[in-house]
Short mmCIF file of C-alpha atoms and ligand atoms in Angstrom, two decimals:
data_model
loop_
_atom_site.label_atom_id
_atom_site.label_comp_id
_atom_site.label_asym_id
_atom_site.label_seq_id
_atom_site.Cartn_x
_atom_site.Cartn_y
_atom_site.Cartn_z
CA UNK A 1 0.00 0.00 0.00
CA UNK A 2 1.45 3.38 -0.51
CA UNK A 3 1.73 5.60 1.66
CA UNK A 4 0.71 9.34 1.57
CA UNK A 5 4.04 10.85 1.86
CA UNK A 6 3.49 14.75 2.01
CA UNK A 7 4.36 14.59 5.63
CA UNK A 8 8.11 13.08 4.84
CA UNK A 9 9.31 16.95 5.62
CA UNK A 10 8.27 16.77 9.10
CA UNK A 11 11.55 15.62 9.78
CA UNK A 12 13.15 16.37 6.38
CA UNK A 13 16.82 15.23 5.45
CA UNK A 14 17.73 18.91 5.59
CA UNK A 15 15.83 19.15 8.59
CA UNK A 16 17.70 16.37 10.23
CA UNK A 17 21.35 17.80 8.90
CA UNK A 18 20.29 21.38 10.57
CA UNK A 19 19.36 20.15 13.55
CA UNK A 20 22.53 17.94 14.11
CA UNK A 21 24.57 20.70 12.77
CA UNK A 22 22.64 22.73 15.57
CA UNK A 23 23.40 20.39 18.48
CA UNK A 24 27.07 20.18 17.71
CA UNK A 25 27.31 24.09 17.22
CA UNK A 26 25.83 24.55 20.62
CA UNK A 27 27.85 21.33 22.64
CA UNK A 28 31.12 23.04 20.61
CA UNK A 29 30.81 27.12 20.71
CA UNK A 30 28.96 27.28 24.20
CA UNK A 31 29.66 24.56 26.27
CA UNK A 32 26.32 23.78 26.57
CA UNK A 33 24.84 21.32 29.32
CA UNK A 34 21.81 19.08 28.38
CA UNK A 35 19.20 21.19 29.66
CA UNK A 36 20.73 23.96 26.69
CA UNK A 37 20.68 21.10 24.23
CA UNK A 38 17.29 19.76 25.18
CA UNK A 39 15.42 23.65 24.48
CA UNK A 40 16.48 22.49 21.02
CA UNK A 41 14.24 20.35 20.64
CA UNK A 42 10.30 20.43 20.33
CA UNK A 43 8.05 21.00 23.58
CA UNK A 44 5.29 18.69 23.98
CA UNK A 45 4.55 19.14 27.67
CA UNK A 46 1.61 21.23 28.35
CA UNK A 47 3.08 22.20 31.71
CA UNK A 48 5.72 23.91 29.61
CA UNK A 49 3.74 26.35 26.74
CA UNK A 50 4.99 29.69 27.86
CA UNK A 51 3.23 31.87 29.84
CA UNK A 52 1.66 34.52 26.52
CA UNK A 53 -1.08 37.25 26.22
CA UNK A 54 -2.75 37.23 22.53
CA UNK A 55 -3.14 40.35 20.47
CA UNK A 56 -6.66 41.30 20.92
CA UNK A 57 -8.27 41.57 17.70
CA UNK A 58 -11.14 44.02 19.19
CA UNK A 59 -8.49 46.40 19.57
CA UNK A 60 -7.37 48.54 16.86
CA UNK A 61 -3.85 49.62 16.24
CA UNK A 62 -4.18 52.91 17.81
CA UNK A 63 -5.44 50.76 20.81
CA UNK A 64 -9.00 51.59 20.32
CA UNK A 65 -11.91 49.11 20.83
CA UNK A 66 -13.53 47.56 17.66
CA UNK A 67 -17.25 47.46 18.89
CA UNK A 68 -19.35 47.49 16.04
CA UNK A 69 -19.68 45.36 13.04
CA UNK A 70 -18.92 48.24 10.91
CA UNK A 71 -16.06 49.17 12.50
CA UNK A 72 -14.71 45.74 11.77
CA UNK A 73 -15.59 45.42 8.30
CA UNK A 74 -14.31 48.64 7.12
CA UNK A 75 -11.54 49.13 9.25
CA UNK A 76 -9.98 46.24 11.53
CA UNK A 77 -10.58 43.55 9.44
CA UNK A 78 -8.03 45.75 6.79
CA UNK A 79 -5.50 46.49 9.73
CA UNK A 80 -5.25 42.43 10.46
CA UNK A 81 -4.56 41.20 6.73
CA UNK A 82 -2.16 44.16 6.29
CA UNK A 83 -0.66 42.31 9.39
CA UNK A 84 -0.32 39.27 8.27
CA UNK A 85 0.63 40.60 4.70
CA UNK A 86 3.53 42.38 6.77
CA UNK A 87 5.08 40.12 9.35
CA UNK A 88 3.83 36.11 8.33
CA UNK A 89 2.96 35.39 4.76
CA UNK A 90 3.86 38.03 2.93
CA UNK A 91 1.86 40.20 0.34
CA UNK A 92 0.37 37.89 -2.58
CA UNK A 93 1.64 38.79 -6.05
CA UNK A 94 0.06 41.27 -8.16
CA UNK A 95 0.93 39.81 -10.96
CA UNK A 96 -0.37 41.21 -13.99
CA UNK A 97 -1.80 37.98 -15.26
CA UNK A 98 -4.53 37.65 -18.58
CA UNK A 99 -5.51 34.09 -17.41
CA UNK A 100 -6.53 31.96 -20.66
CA UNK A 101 -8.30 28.29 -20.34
CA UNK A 102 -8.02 25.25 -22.64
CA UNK A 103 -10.36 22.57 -22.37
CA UNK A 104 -8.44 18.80 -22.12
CA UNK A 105 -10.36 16.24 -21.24
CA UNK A 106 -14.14 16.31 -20.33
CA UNK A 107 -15.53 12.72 -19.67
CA UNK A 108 -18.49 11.15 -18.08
CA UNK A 109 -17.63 8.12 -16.33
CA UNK A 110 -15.20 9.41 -13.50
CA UNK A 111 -15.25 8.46 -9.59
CA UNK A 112 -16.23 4.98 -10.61
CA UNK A 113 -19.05 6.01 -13.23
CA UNK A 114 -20.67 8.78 -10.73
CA UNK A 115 -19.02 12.08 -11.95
CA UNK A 116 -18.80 14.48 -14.79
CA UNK A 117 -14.90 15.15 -14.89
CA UNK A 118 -12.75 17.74 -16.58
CA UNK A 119 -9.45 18.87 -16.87
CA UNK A 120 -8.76 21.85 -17.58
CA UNK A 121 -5.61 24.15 -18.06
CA UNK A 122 -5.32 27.67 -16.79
CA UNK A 123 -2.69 29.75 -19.04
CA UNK A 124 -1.33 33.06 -16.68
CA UNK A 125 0.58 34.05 -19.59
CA UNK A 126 0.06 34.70 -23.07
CA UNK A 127 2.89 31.83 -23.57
CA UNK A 128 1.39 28.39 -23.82
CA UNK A 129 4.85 26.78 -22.03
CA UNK A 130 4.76 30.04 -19.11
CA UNK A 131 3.81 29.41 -15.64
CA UNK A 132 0.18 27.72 -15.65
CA UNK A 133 -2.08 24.91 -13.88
CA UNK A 134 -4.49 22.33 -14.24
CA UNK A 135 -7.74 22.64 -12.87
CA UNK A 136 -9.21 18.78 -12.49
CA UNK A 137 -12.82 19.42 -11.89
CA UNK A 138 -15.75 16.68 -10.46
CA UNK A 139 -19.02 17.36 -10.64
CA UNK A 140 -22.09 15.27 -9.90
CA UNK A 141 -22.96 13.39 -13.19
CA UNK A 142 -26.58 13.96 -12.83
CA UNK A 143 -26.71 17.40 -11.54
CA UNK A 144 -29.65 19.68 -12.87
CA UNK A 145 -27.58 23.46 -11.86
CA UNK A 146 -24.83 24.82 -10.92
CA UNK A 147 -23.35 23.18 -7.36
CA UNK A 148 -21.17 24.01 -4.77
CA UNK A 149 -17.76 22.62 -4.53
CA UNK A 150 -14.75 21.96 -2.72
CA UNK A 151 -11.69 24.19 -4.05
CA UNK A 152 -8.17 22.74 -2.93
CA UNK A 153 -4.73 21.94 -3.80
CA UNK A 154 -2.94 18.49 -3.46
CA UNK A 155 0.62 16.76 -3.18
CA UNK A 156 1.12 14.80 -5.89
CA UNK A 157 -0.77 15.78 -8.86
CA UNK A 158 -3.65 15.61 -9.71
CA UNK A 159 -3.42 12.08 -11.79
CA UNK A 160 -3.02 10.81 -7.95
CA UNK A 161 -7.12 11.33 -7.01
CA UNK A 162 -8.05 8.24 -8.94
CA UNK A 163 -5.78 5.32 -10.94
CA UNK A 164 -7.24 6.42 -14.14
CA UNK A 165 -4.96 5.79 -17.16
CA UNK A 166 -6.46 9.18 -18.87
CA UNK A 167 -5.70 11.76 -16.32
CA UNK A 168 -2.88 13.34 -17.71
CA UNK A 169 0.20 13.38 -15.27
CA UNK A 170 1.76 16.75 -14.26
CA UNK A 171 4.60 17.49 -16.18
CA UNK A 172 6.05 19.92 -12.82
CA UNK A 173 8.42 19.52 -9.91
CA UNK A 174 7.29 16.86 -7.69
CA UNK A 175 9.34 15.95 -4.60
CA UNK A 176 11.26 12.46 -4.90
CA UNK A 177 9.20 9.38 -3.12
CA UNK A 178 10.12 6.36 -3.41
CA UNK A 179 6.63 5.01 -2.00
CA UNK A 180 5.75 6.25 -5.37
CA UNK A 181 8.25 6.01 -7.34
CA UNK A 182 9.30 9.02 -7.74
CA UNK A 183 13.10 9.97 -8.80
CA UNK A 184 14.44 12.88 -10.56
CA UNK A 185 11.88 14.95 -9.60
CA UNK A 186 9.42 13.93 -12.53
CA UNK A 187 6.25 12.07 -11.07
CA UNK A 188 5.65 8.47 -13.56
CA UNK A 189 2.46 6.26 -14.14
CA UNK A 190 3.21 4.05 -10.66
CA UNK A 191 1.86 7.53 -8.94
CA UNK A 192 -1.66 7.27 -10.62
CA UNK A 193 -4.39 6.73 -8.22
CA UNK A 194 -1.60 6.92 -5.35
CA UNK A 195 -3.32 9.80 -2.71
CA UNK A 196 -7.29 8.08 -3.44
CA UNK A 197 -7.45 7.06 0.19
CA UNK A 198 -7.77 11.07 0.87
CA UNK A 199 -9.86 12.02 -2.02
CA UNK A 200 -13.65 10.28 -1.67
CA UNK A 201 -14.94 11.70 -5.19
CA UNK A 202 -17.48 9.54 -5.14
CA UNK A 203 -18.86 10.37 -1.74
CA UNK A 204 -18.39 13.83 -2.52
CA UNK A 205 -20.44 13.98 -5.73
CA UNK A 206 -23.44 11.69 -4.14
CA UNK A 207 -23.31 14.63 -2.08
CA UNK A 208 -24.33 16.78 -4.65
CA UNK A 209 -20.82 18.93 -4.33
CA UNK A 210 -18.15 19.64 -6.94
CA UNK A 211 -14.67 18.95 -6.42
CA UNK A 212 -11.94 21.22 -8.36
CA UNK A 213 -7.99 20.43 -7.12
CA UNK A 214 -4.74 21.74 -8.72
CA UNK A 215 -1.43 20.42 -7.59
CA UNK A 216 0.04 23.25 -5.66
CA UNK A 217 3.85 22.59 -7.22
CA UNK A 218 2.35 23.96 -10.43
CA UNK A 219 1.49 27.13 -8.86
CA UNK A 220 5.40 27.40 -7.15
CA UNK A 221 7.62 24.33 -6.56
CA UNK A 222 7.64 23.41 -3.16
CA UNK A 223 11.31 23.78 -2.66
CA UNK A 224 13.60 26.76 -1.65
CA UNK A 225 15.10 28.28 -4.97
CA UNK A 226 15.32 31.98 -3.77
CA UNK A 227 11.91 32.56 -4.88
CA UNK A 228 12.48 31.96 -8.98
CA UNK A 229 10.32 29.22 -10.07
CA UNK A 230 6.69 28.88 -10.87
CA UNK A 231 5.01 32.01 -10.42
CA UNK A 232 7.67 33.99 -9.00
CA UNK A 233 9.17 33.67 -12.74
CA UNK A 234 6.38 36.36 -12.78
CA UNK A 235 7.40 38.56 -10.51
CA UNK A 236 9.65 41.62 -10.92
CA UNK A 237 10.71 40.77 -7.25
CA UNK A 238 12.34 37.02 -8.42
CA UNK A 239 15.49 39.48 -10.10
CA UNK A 240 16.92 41.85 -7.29
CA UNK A 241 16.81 42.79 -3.80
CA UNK A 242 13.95 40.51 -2.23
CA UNK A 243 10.94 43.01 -0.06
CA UNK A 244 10.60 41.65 3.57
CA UNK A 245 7.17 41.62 3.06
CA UNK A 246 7.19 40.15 -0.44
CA UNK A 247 5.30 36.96 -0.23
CA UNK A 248 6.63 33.21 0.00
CA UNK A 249 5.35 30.12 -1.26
CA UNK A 250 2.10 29.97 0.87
CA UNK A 251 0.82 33.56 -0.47
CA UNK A 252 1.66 31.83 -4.14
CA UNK A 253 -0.65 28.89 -3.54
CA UNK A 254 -3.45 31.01 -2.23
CA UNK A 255 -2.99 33.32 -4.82
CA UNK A 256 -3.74 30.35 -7.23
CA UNK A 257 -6.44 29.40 -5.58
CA UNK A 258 -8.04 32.68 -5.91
CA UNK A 259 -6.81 32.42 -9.92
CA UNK A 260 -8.83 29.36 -9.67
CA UNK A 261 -11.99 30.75 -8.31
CA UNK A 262 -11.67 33.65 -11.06
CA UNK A 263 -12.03 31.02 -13.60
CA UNK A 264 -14.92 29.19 -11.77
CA UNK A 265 -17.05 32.74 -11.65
CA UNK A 266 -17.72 31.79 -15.57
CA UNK A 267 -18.03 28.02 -14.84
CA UNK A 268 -21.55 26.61 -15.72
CA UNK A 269 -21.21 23.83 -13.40
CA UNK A 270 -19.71 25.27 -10.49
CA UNK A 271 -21.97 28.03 -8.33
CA UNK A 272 -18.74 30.08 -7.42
CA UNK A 273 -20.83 31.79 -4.98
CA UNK A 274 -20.60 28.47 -2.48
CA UNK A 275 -16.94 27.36 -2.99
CA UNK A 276 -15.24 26.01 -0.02
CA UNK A 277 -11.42 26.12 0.12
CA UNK A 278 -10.01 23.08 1.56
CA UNK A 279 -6.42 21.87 2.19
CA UNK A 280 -4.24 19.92 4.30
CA UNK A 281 -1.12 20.58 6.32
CA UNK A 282 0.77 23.42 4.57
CA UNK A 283 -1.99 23.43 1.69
CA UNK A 284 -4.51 24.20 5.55
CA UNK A 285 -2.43 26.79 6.22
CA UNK A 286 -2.83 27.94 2.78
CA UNK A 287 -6.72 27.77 2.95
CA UNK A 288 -6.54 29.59 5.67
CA UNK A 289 -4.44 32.25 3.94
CA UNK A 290 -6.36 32.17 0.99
CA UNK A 291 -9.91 32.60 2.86
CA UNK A 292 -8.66 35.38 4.71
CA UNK A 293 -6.82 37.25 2.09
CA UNK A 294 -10.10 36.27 -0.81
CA UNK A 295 -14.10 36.93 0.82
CA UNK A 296 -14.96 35.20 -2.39
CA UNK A 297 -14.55 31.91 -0.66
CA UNK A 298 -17.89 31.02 0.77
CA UNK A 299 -15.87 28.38 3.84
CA UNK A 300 -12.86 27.79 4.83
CA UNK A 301 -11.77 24.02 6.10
CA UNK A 302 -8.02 23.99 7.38
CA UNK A 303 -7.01 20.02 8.18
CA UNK A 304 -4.25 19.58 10.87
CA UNK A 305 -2.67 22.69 9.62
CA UNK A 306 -0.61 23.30 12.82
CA UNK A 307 2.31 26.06 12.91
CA UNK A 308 1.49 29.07 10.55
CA UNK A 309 -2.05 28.24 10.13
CA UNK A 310 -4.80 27.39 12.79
CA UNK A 311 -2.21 27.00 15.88
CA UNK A 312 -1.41 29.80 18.35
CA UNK A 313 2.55 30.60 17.33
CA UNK A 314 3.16 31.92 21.01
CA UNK A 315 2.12 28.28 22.92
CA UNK A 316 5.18 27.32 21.21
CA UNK A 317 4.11 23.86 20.90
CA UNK A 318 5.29 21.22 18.89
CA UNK A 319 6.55 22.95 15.26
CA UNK A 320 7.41 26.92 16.77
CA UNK A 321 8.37 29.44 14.67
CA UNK A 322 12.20 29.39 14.44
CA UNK A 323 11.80 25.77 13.27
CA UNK A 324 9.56 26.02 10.46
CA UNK A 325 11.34 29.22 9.20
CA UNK A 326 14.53 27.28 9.18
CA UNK A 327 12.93 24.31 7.61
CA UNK A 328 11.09 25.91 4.90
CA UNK A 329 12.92 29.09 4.47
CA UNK A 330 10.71 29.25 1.07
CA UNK A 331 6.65 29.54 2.89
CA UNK A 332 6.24 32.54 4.73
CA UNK A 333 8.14 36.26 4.24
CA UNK A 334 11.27 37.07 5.58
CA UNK A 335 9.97 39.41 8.06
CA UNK A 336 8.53 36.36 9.84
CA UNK A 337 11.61 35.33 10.41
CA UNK A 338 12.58 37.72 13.30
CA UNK A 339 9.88 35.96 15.95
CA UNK A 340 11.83 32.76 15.71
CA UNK A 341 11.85 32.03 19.94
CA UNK A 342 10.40 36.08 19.87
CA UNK A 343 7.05 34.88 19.58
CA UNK A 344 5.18 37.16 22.17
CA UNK A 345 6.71 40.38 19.57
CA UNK A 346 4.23 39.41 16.75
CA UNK A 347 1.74 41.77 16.43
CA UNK A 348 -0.64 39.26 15.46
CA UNK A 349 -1.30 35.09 16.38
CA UNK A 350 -3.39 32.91 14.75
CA UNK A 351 -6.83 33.28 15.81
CA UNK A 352 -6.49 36.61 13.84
CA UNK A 353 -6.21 34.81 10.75
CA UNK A 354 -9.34 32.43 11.48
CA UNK A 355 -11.33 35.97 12.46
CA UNK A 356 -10.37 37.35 9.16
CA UNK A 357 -12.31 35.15 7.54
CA UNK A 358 -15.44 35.97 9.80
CA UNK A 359 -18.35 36.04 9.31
CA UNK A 360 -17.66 32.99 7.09
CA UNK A 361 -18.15 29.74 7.81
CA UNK A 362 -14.13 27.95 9.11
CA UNK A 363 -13.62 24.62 9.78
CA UNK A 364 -10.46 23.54 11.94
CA UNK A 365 -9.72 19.81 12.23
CA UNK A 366 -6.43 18.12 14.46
CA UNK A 367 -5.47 14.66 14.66
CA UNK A 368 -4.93 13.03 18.08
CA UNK A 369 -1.51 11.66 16.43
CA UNK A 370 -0.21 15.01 14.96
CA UNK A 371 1.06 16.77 18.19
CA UNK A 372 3.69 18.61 15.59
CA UNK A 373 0.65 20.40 14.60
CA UNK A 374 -0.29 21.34 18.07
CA UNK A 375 -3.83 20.22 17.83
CA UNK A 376 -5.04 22.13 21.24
CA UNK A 377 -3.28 25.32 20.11
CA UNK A 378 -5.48 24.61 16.43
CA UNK A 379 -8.50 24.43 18.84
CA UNK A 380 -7.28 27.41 21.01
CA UNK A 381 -6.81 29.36 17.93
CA UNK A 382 -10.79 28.82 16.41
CA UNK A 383 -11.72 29.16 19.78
CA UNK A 384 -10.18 32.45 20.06
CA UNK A 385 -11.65 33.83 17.12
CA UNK A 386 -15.09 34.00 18.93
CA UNK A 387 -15.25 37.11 19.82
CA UNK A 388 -15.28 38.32 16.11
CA UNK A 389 -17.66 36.30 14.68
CA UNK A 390 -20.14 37.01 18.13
CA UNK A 391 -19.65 41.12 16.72
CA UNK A 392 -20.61 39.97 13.45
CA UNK A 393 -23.86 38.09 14.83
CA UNK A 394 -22.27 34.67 14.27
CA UNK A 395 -22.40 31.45 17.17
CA UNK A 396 -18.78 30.78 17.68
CA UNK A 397 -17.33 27.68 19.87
CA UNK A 398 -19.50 28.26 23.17
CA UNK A 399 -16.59 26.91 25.75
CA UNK A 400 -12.47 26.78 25.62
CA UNK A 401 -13.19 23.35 26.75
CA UNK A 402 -10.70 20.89 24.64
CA UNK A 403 -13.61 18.53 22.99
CA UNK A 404 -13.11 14.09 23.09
CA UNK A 405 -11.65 12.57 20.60
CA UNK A 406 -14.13 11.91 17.60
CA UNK A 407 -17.03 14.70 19.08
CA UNK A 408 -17.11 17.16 16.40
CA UNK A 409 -17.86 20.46 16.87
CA UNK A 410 -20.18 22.56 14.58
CA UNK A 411 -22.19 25.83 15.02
CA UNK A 412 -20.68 28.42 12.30
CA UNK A 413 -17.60 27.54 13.23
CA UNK A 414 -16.58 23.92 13.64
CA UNK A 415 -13.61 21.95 15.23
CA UNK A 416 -12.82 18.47 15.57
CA UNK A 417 -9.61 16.23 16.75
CA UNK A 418 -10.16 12.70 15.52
CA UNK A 419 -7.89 10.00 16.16
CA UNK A 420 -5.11 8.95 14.11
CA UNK A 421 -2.34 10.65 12.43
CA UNK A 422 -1.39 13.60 10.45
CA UNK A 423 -3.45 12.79 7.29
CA UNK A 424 -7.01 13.44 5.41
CA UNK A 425 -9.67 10.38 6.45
CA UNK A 426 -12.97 9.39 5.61
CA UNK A 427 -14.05 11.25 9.48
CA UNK A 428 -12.79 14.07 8.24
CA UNK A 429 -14.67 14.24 4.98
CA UNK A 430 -18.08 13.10 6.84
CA UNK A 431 -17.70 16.20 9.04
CA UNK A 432 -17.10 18.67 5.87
CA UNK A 433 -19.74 17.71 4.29
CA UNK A 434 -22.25 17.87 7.15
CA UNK A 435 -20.90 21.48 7.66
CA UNK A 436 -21.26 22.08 4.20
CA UNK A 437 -24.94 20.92 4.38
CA UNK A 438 -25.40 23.29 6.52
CA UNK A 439 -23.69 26.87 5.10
CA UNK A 440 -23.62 25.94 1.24
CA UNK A 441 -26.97 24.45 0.57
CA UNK A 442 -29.78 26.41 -0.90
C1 GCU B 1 6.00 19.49 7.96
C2 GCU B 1 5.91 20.89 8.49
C3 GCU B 1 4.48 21.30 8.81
C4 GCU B 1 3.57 21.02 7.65
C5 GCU B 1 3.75 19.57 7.19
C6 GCU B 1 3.02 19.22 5.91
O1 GCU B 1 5.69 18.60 8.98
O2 GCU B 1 6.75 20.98 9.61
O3 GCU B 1 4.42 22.67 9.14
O4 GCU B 1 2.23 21.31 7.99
O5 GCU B 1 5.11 19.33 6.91
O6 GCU B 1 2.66 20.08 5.14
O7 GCU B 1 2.89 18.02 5.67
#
């Protein structure tokens, strides 16, 4: 069986040579006693999550109270993303882009004879080999209008949702994996069908929802190049002295996931109006970017997204802010970089990102498993949120009370923590679409 292998970085080879390279620096240049060496590592004892004060995101940045609706839509609400734009992901590009479609496949038989499904290729140039992406687009076979769907980005590629000989295989950077296969770089036919286990098409069309995914290393590679390939070829920044504000890989995805939802406006299957954007890990941070930075999206679902998306950076739990920075020097702006171990400094923390997508509908989903991800700090950081969606007239989480295992959640917010690992199950599907059922049907 193979395995889904996204999570491989979690302790990365680089990752592994750093931190070695760490340990020795610190035993070598100061002496260090174990205790020193041991704040190296990752905290996972609740007894130890530093003692912190969140930025309150009812106060403005001249320290006045937010206490109207209005005062948050038209002027909070733009003080927060400029924020986040600032100090954690970065602005997204402003690309000047004249998106053009092509049409490659459209076939009726998908999902195991149960969905409409297209591919279709999204041009951001006017050069048919510049920077573009595939859409791959399920709809319900039988539907009688438009639907609403699930937008999101995967792994692998998009020829990984189903073993389906016709899908064509993305031609980008994929990260080696030899569960799949996968040398050189260049994904190959034993990958087909290989990430299925997360992807219930069939489930989700019987549902009466769309499904549209794009594999995010089309968008930007999912490597540290010093900001050059996929879109950032784009980008006037690429060449040059680099902003600290100018955006990293995780504003790139979102931004192509709001590309995306441009082209669905003119779909006739998809009602763009009731698009969810849904991802996974680093893709849930990036929904959570992407909802935040785009009111377009109708919902936002962020699974086990951990450090830099649902998570509280200051419990400093699990994956903190130093380490992911030093991991994936390539994800977030280099401004962020200064709160490494200077968490309480940030002018913002996470719950600020779920509130910017009040009053919208957010989902936030830990596994029991995937204490990297620091799935009480996920919780804490919906839970937080509250206080924005109650000014907006919305029904937050009622209690800061850490649910059981396997008791979702739902009002318009939701939360669960399943058990299990650090992964996208069945559960988790169940639970998105019963909170789609409730904020995306007609
Ligand atoms: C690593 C990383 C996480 C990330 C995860 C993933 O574990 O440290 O921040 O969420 O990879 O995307 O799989």
């Amino acid at each position: 069986m193979k395995r889904n292998c996204d999570c491989l970085s979690r302790w990365s080879f680089a990752d592994v040579i750093l931190s070695v390279a760490a340990l020795f620096l610190a035993v070598g240049s100061a002496g260090l006693s174990t205790p020193g060496l041991l704040a190296q590592e990752a905290n996972y004892d609740e007894d130890k999550v530093p003692a912190y004060t969140l930025p309150d995101p009812l106060i403005d940045n001249a320290g006045k109270p937010v206490t109207t609706a209005d005062q948050w839509t038209r002027h909070r609400r733009a003080e927060i993303l400029a924020l986040f734009e600032e100090h954690v992901f970065g602005r997204q590009p402003e690309f000047p882009v004249q998106l053009r479609t092509r049409l490659r496949s459209e076939v009726d038989d998908a999902a195991g004879g149960v969905a409409h499904r297209r591919e279709l290729t999204v041009y951001f140039t006017e050069d048919d080999d510049g920077p573009q992406m595939d859409l791959l687009i399920y709809t319900p076979k039988n539907a009688t209008g438009k639907v609403p769907a699930f937008l999101t980005l995967n792994f692998q590629g998009n020829h990984t949702l189903e073993a389906d000989p016709r899908l064509r295989i993305t031609p980008a950077w994929v990260r080696n994996n030899g569960d799949f296969g996968i040398s050189e770089n260049r994904s190959t036919e034993a990958s087909r069908g290989g990430t299925a286990s997360r992807w219930p098409v069939a489930r989700i069309v019987e549902a009466g929802y769309g499904l549209v995914t794009i594999y995010y290393g089309e968008i930007d590679p999912d490597f540290d190049d010093g900001f050059r390939n996929g879109v950032n070829a784009l980008s006037a920044e690429s060449d040059g002295e680099r902003a600290g504000n100018a955006g990293g890989s995780i504003s790139n995805w979102a931004w192509g996931l709001s590309r995306a939802l441009d082209v669905l406006q003119d779909d006739a299957q998809i009602d763009a109006e009731r698009v969810a954007v849904f991802g996974h890990s680093r893709l849930g941070k990036t929904s959570l970017w992407a909802g935040a930075a785009d009111p377009r999206f109708a919902m936002v679902i962020s699974n086990n997204s951990g450090c830099g998306g649902a998570a509280l950076s200051r419990r400093a739990f699990g994956e903190t802010v130093a380490r992911i920075n030093r991991s994936f020097p390539h994800w977030f702006c280099i401004n962020h970089r200064q709160y490494g171990g200077n968490e309480s400094e940030l002018p913002v923390d996470h719950h600020m990102l779920i509130a910017l997508c009040a009053p919208r509908p957010v989902y936030v989903a830990s596994a029991e498993e995937d204490r990297w991800a620091d799935p009480r700090g996920e919780f804490l950081g919906l839970y937080h949120a509250g206080p924005v969606y109650r000014l907006l007239g919305r029904t937050p989480l009622e209690s800061a009370e850490f649910p059981e295992v396997n008791q979702p959640l739902q009002s318009d917010v939701a939360y669960h923590i399943r058990t299990g690992r650090h992964d996208v199950t069945d559960f988790d599907w169940e639970q998105y679409l019963r909170f789609a059922d409730r904020h995306l049907r007609r």
